[in-house]
XYZ file of C-alpha atoms in Angstrom:
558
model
C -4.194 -26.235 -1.510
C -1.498 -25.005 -3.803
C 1.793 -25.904 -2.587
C 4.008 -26.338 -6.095
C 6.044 -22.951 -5.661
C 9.294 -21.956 -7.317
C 11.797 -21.396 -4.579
C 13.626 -18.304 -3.085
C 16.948 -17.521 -2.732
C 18.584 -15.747 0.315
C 18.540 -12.261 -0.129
C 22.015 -10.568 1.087
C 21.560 -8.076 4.065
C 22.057 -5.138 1.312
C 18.403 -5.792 0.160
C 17.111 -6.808 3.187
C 17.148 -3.476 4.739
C 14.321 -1.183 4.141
C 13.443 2.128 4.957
C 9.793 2.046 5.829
C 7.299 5.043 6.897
C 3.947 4.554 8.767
C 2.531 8.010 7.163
C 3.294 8.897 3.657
C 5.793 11.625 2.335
C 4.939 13.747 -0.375
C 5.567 17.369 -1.170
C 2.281 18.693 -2.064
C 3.769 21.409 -4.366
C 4.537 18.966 -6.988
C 0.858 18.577 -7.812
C 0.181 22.053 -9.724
C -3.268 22.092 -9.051
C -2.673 22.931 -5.404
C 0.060 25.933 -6.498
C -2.412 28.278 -5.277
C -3.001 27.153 -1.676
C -1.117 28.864 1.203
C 0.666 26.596 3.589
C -2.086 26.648 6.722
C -4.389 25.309 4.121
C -1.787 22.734 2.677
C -0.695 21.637 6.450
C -4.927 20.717 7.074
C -5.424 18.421 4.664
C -5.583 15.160 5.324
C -7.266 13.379 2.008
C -7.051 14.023 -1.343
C -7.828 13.592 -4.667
C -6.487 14.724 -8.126
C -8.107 13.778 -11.346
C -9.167 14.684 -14.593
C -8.186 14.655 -18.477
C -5.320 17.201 -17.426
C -5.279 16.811 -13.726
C -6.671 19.714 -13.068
C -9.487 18.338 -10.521
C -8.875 17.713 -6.868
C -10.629 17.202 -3.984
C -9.785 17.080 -0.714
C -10.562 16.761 3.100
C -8.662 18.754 6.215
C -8.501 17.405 9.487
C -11.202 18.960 10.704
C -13.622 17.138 8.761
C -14.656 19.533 5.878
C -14.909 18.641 2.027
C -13.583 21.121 -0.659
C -13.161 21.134 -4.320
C -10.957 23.323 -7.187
C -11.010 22.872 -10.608
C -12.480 22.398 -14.346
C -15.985 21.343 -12.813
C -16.447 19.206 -16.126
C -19.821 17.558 -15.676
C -20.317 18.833 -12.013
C -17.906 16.498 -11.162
C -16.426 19.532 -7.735
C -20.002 18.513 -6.553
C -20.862 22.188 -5.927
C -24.074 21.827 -7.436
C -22.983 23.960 -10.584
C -20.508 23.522 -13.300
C -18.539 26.491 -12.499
C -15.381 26.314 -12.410
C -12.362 27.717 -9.431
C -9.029 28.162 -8.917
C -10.211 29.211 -5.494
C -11.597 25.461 -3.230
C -14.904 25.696 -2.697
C -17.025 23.668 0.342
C -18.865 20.685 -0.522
C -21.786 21.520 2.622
C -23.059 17.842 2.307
C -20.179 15.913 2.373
C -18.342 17.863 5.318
C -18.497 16.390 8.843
C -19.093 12.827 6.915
C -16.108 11.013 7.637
C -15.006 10.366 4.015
C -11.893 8.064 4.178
C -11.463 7.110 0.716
C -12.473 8.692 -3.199
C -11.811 7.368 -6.760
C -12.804 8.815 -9.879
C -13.676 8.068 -13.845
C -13.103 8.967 -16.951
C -16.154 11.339 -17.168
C -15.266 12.618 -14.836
C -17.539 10.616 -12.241
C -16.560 10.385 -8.347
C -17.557 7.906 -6.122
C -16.760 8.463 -2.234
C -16.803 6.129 0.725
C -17.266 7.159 4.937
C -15.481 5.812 7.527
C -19.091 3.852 8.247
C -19.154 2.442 4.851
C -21.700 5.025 3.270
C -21.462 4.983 -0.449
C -22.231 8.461 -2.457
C -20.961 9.246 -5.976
C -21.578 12.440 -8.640
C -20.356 13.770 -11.864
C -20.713 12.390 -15.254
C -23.639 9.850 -15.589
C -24.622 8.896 -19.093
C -23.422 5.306 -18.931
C -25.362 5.119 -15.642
C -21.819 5.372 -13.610
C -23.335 6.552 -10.817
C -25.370 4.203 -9.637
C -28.621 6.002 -8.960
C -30.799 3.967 -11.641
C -30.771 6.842 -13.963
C -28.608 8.377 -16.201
C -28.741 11.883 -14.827
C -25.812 14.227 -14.209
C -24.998 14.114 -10.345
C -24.573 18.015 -9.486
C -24.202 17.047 -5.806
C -23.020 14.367 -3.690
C -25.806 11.381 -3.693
C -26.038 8.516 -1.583
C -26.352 4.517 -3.212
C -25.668 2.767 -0.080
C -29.061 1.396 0.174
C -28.238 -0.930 -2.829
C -25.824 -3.108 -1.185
C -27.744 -4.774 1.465
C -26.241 -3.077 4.533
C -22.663 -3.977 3.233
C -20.109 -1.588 4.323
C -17.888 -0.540 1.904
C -13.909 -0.470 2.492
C -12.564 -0.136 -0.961
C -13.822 1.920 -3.911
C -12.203 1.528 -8.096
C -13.042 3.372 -11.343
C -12.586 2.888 -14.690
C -13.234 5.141 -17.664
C -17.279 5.319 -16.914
C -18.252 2.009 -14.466
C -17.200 1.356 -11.236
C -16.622 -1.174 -8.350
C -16.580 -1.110 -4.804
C -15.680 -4.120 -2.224
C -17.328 -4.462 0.978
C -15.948 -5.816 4.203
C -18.221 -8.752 3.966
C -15.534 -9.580 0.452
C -18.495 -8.788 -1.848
C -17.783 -6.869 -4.930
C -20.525 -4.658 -6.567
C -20.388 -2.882 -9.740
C -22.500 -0.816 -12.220
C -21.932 1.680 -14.949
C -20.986 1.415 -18.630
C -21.263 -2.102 -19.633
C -20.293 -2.662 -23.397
C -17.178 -4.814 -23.203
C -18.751 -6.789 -19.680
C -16.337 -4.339 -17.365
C -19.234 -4.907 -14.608
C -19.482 -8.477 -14.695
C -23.250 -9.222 -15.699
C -22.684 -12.150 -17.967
C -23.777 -9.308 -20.550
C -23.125 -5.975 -22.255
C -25.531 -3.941 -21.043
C -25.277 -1.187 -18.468
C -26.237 -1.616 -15.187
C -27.746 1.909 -13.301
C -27.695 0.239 -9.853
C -25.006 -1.774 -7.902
C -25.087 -5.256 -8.268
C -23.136 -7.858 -6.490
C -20.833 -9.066 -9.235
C -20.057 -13.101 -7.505
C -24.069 -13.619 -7.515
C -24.390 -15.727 -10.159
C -20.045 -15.715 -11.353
C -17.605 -17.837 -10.341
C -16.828 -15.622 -7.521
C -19.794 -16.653 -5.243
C -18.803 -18.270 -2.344
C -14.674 -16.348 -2.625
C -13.331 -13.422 -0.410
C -12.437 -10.643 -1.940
C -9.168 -8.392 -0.666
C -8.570 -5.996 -3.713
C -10.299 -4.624 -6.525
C -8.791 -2.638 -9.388
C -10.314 -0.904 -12.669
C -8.763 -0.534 -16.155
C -10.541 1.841 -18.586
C -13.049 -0.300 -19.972
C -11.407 -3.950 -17.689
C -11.817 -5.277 -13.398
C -9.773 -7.445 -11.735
C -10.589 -8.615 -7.937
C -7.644 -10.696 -5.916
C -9.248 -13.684 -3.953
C -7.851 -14.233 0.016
C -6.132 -17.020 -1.394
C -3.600 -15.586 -3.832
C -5.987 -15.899 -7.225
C -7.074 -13.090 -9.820
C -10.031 -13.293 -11.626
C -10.705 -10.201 -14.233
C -13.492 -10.031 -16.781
C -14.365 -6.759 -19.240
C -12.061 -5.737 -22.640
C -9.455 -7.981 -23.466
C -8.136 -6.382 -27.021
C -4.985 -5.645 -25.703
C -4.810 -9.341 -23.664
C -5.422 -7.046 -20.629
C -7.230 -9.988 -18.608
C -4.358 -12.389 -18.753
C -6.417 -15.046 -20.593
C -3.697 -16.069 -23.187
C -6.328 -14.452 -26.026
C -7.906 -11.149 -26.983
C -11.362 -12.403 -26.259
C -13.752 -10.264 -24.050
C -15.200 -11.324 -20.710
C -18.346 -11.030 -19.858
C -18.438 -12.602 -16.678
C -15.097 -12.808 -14.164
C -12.857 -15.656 -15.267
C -9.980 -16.925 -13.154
C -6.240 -15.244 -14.761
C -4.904 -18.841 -15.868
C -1.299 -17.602 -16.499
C -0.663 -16.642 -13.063
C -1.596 -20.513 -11.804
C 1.252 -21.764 -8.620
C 1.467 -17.830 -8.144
C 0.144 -16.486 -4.835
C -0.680 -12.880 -5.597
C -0.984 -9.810 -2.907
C -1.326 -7.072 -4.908
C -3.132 -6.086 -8.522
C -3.181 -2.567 -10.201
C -4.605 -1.466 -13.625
C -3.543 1.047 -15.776
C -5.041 2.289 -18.986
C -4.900 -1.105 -20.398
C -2.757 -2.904 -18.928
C -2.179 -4.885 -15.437
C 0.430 -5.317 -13.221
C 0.422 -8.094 -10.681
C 2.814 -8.309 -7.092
C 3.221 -12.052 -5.786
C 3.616 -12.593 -2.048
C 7.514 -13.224 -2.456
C 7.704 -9.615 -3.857
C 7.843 -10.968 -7.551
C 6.536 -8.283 -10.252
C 4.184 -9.602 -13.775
C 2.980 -7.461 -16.389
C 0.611 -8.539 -19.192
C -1.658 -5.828 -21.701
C -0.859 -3.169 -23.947
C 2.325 -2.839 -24.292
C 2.430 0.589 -26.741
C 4.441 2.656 -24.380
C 6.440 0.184 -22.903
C 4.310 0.243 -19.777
C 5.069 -3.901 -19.287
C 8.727 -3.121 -18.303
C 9.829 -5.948 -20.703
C 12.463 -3.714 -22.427
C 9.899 -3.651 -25.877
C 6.275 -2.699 -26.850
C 5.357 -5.820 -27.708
C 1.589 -6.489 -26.030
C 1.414 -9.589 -23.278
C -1.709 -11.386 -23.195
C -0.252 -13.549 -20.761
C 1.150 -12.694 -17.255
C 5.165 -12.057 -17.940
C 7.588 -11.466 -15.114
C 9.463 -7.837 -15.102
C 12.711 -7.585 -13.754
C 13.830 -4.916 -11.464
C 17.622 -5.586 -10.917
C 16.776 -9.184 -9.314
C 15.271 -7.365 -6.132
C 12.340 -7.173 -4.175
C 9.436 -5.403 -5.063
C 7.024 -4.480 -2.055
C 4.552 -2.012 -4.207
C 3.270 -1.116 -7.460
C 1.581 1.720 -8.743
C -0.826 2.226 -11.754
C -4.135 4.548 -12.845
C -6.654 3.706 -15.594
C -5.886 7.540 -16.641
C -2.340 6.895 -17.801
C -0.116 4.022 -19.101
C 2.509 5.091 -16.631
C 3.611 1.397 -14.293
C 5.497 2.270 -11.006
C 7.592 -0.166 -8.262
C 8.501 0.665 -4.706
C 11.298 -1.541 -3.787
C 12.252 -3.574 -0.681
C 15.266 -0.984 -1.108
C 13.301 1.850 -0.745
C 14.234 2.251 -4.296
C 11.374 4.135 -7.155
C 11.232 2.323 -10.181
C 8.746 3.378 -13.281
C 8.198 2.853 -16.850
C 6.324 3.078 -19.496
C 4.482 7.061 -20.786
C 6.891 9.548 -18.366
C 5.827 12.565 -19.672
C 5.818 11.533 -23.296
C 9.029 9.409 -23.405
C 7.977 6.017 -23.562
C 10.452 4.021 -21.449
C 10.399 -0.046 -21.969
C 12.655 -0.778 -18.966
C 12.322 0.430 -15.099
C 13.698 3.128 -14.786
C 15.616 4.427 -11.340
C 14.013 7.135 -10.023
C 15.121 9.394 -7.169
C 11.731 9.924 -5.787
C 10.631 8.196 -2.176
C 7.407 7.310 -2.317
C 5.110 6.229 -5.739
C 2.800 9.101 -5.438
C 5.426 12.170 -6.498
C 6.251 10.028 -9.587
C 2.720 10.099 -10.744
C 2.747 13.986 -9.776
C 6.117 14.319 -11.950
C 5.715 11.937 -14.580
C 2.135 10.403 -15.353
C 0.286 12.046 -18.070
C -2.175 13.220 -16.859
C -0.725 14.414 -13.513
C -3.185 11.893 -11.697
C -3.402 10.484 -8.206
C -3.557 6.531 -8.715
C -4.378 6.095 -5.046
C -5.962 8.892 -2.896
C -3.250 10.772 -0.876
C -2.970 10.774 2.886
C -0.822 13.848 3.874
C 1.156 13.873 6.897
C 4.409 15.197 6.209
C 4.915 18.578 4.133
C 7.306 20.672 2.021
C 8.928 22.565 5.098
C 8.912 19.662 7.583
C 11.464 17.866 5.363
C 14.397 20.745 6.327
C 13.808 19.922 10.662
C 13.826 16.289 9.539
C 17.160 16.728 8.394
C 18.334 18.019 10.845
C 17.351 15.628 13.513
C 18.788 13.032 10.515
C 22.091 15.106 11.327
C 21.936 15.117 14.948
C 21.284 11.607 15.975
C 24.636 10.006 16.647
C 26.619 13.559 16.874
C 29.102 13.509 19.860
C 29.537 17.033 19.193
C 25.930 17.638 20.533
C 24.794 15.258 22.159
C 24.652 14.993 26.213
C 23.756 11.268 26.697
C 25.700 8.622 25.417
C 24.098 4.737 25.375
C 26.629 1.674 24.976
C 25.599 -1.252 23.542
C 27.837 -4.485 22.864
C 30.910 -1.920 23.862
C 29.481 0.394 21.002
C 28.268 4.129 21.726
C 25.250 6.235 20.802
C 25.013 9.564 20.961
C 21.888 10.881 22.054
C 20.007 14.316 23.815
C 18.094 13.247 26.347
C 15.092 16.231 25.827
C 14.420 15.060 22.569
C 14.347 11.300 23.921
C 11.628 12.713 26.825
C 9.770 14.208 24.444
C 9.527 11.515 21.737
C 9.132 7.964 23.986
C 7.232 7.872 27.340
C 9.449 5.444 28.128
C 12.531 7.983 28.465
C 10.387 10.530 29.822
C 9.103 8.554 32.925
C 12.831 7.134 33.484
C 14.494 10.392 33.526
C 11.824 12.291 35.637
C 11.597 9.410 38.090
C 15.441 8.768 38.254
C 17.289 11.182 36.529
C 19.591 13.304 38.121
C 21.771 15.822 36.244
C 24.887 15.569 37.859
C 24.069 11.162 36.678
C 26.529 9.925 34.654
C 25.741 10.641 31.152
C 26.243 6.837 30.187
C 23.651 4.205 29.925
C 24.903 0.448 29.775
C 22.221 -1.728 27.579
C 22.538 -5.331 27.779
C 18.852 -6.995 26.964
C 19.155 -5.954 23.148
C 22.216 -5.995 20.290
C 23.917 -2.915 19.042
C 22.118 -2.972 15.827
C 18.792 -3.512 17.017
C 19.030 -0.510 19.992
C 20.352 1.711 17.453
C 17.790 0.799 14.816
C 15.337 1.961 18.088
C 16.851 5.591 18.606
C 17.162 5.767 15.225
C 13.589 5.630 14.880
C 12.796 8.243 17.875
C 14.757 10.837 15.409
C 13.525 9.872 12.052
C 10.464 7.668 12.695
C 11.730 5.339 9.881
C 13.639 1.983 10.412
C 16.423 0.345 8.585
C 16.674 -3.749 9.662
C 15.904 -6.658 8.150
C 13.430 -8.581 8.521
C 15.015 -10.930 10.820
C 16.072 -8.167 13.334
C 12.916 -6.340 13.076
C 11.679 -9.192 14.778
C 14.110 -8.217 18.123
C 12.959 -4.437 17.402
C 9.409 -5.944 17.442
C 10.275 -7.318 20.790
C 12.039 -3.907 22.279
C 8.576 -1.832 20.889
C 6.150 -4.118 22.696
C 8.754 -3.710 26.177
C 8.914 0.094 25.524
C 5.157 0.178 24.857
C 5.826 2.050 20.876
C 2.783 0.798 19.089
C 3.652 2.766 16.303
C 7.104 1.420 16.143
C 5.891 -2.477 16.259
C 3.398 -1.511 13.148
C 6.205 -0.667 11.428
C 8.257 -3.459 12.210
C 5.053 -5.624 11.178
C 5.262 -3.788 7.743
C 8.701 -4.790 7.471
C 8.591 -8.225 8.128
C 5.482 -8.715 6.205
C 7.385 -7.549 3.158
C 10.426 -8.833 3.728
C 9.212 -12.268 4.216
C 10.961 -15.383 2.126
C 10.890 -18.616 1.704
C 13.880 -19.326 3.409
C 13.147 -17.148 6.397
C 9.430 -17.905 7.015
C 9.530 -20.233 9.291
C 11.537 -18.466 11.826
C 9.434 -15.160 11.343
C 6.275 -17.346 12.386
C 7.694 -18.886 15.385
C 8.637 -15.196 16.110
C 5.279 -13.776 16.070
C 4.271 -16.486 17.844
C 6.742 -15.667 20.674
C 6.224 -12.057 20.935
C 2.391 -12.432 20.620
C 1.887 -10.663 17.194
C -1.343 -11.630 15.933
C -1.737 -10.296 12.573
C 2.008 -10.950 12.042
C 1.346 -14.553 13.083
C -1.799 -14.968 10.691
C 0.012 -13.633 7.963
C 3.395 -15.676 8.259
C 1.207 -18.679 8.854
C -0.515 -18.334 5.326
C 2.872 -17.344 3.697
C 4.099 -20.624 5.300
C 0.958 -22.591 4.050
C 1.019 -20.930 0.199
C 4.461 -22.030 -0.113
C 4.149 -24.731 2.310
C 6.547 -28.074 -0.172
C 9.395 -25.253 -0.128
C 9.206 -23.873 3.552
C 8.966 -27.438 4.656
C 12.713 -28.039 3.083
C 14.563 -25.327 4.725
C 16.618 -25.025 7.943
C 14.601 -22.888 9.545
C 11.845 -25.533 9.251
C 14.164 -28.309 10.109
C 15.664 -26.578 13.105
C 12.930 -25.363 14.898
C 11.464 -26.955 17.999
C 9.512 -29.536 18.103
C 6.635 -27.726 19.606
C 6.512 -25.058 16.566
C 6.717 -27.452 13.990
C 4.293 -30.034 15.595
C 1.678 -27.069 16.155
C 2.109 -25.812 12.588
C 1.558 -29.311 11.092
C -1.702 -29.501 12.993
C -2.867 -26.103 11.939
C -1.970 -26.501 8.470
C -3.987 -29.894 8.662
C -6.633 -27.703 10.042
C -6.366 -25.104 6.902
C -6.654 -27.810 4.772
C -3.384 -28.383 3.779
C -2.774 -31.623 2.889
C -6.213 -32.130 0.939
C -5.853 -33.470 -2.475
């Protein structure tokens, strides 16, 4: 077990705080190829898709379960059954009442689609046998390919230019398509027409895989334990090998060795990798300055970007573009490299929220590098300021809680409406001539305020640390959704320095996943975590049960 880590530093409350959302935010007019759609039809959608040489595909799902498509129609990739093109969306009959929860697309364009029960179909462009369907036949309509992966369901689908990859929930990879640099992981260059399990005979068999991620002509897959292993072109050093040598077969990235590794996304040709402590490296083609190294020199090893010495929690990139993207621990939009035909070498502050509307704004094409989830819309955003402006407003409110001799100013409908907590305590109890003044003692100022914060905004602003007490208040109030976002924020808001404490945390309050996942940061890092107070200060009983777990894990093997 790797336990040789560079160390953390505290990170002052300033960057600790983050402003986290369960459902995305993006303002669906900023993608042009929906400019047409009313507002009923924008407020139904639930999934979508934009893609093309010009962006000027999309596909999408509504809420009630139907598929439709607008655009060029190059290759019959709408899946129509037709090449015709429309401005106007048009129903895709066989994939409607499917449950498709996730779509990616090539170069061709080709699409491959995945069902909430794991169902694999794809259509479009075929003639490098992207498809999948052991022939080389343009895919008019949607056509199923699950029967090729052995009753695996799949959870995670990637394209590049023409081959593709998908990951199953058993941590299988499989992979087909255009073949002439090794992007599918034979051990060869020719092109594979059906899915084959890429770790059959690689030095994957016998790994989990978590993510997957497709260059234009490259694939990278992140192991359970932290490691990246890529195989395909390498011209551009894409792969991280330290050479320009292709790669037939998956070999394990050897410049990102001691690094534990949570997140991987490829651009055009180039890669950027997100470590568990929120650390950022960058290693390809380097043309448009899409490395953020402040120069255009390529990387064929992994090379750390700096984004004002703080925390990155996401990163966004597309094999269409050589545009890189960062979400910050901040909340803070960083992106470089291609914006719109500038090349920029450096991150660059943006003032978007979210790491979709840059690649709507900015990305050449106009691309989706992840499939959208709507939930919020243009026209929402004007009654969520104005519950922004009327939390804490004496002027209007008519309930006032005091915490730590500190008041909140509150309405009591809104609370009733938003927290079946409130709404059984004021119908069961509530009088109106009550005094309008509620005395909380079980949780700190910050922490309650953080809370009915939340019921107005449904975003959070803590660190880690007191998301943990939030955590706590969320399980008492019964707000599930509330505790899944304090999860988020501890998960990416974990350090070195503060591990320790969030573990025996989860432990207390009974957070499973939370628990898991502190436990491996813990055990990743475990020579530094081991050093710190928290460690040292802890009870007994935590540190005794975490020294026979990490036995357990296989810790202390050499």
């Amino acid at each position: 077990m790797l336990d040789d880590y560079l160390s953390s530093e505290d990170q002052n409350h300033q960057e600790n705080r983050i402003s986290s959302r369960m459902t995305n935010i993006y303002d669906v007019a900023k993608w042009h190829v929906f400019g047409l759609l009313d507002a009923t039809t924008l407020a139904n959608i639930k999934l979508a898709c934009v893609f093309g040489s010009s962006g000027n595909e999309a596909i999408y799902v509504t809420r009630d379960d139907e598929v439709f498509a607008m655009g060029s129609n190059v290759n019959g990739c709408l899946g129509v059954g037709d090449v015709q093109s429309s401005l106007i969306p048009r129903k895709i009959e066989c994939l409607s009442k499917k449950g498709i929860s996730t779509i990616a697309c090539g170069s061709g364009p080709h699409v491959i689609a995945a069902t909430e029960d794991g169902e694999l179909l794809s259509w479009g462009h075929n003639g490098y046998c992207q498809l999948g369907n052991g022939s080389t036949t343009q895919g008019m309509t949607p056509c199923s390919i699950s029967s090729a992966l052995n009753g695996s369901k799949v959870v995670q689908v990637s394209c590049g230019s023409h081959h593709t990859l998908v990951r199953t929930d058993r941590g299988e990879v499989y992979s087909w398509g255009y073949n002439n640099c090794g992007q599918v992981g034979s051990g060869a260059t020719s092109n594979i027409s059906n899915p084959r399990k890429v770790s059959a005979t690689s030095v994957l068999s016998g790994k989990r895989i978590i993510s997957i991620a497709c260059g234009q002509t490259s694939s990278m897959a992140l192991i359970d334990n932290g490691e990246v292993y890529a195989w395909g072109y390498n011209g551009n050093g894409q792969l991280g090998m330290g050479n320009n040598v292709n790669q037939p077969s998956p070999c394990r990235v050897s410049s990102l060795q001691n690094v534990i590794i949570s997140q991987i996304v490829c651009g055009y040709n180039h890669t950027l990798a997100l470590s568990d402590q929120g650390k950022l490296y960058s290693w390809g083609a380097n043309a448009y300055g899409q490395l953020g190294t402040g120069n255009k020199a390529n990387q064929v090893t992994a090379t750390l970007v700096d984004i004002q010495e703080k925390r990155v929690v996401s990163v966004a990139a597309i094999h269409y573009s050589h545009l890189s993207g960062a979400l910050l621990q901040s909340g803070e939009v960083y992106m470089w490299g291609q914006c719109r035909g500038q090349s920029i070498t450096s991150p660059v502050k943006t003032k978007f929220s979210c790491l979709d509307d840059m690649f709507a704004c900015f990305s050449t094409p106009a691309v989706t590098w992840r499939p959208l989830t709507f939930e919020n819309f243009v026209g929402r955003r004007a009654l969520e300021e104005s519950l922004m402006h009327a939390f804490d407003d004496e002027n209007t409110s008519d309930l006032v809680f005091v915490v730590q001799d500190n008041r909140i100013h509150v309405h009591k409908a809104f609370l009733k409406i938003r927290c079946d907590y409130f709404k059984t305590m004021f119908q069961s109890c509530w009088k109106e001539d009550s005094k309008d003044e509620i005395e909380i003692t079980q949780f700190s100022y910050a922490v309650y305020k953080a809370f009915l914060q939340y019921l107005y905004t449904d975003s959070v602003e803590l660190p880690p640390e007191e998301a943990i007490s939030l955590m706590d208040l969320a399980n008492a109030y019964c707000e599930t959704h509330l505790k899944k976002l304090c999860e988020r924020i501890i998960k990416q808001g974990i350090t070195i320095n503060n591990a320790f404490h969030l573990l025996a945390a989860a432990i207390k309050y009974e957070a499973t996943d939370l628990h898991e996942f502190c436990f491996k940061f813990c055990v990743n890092h475990l020579t530094d975590v081991v050093q710190t107070e928290s460690f040292l200060t802890f009870e007994d009983s935590y540190t005794k049960d975490f020294i026979i777990k990490a036995a357990k894990w296989g810790a202390f093997k050499y």
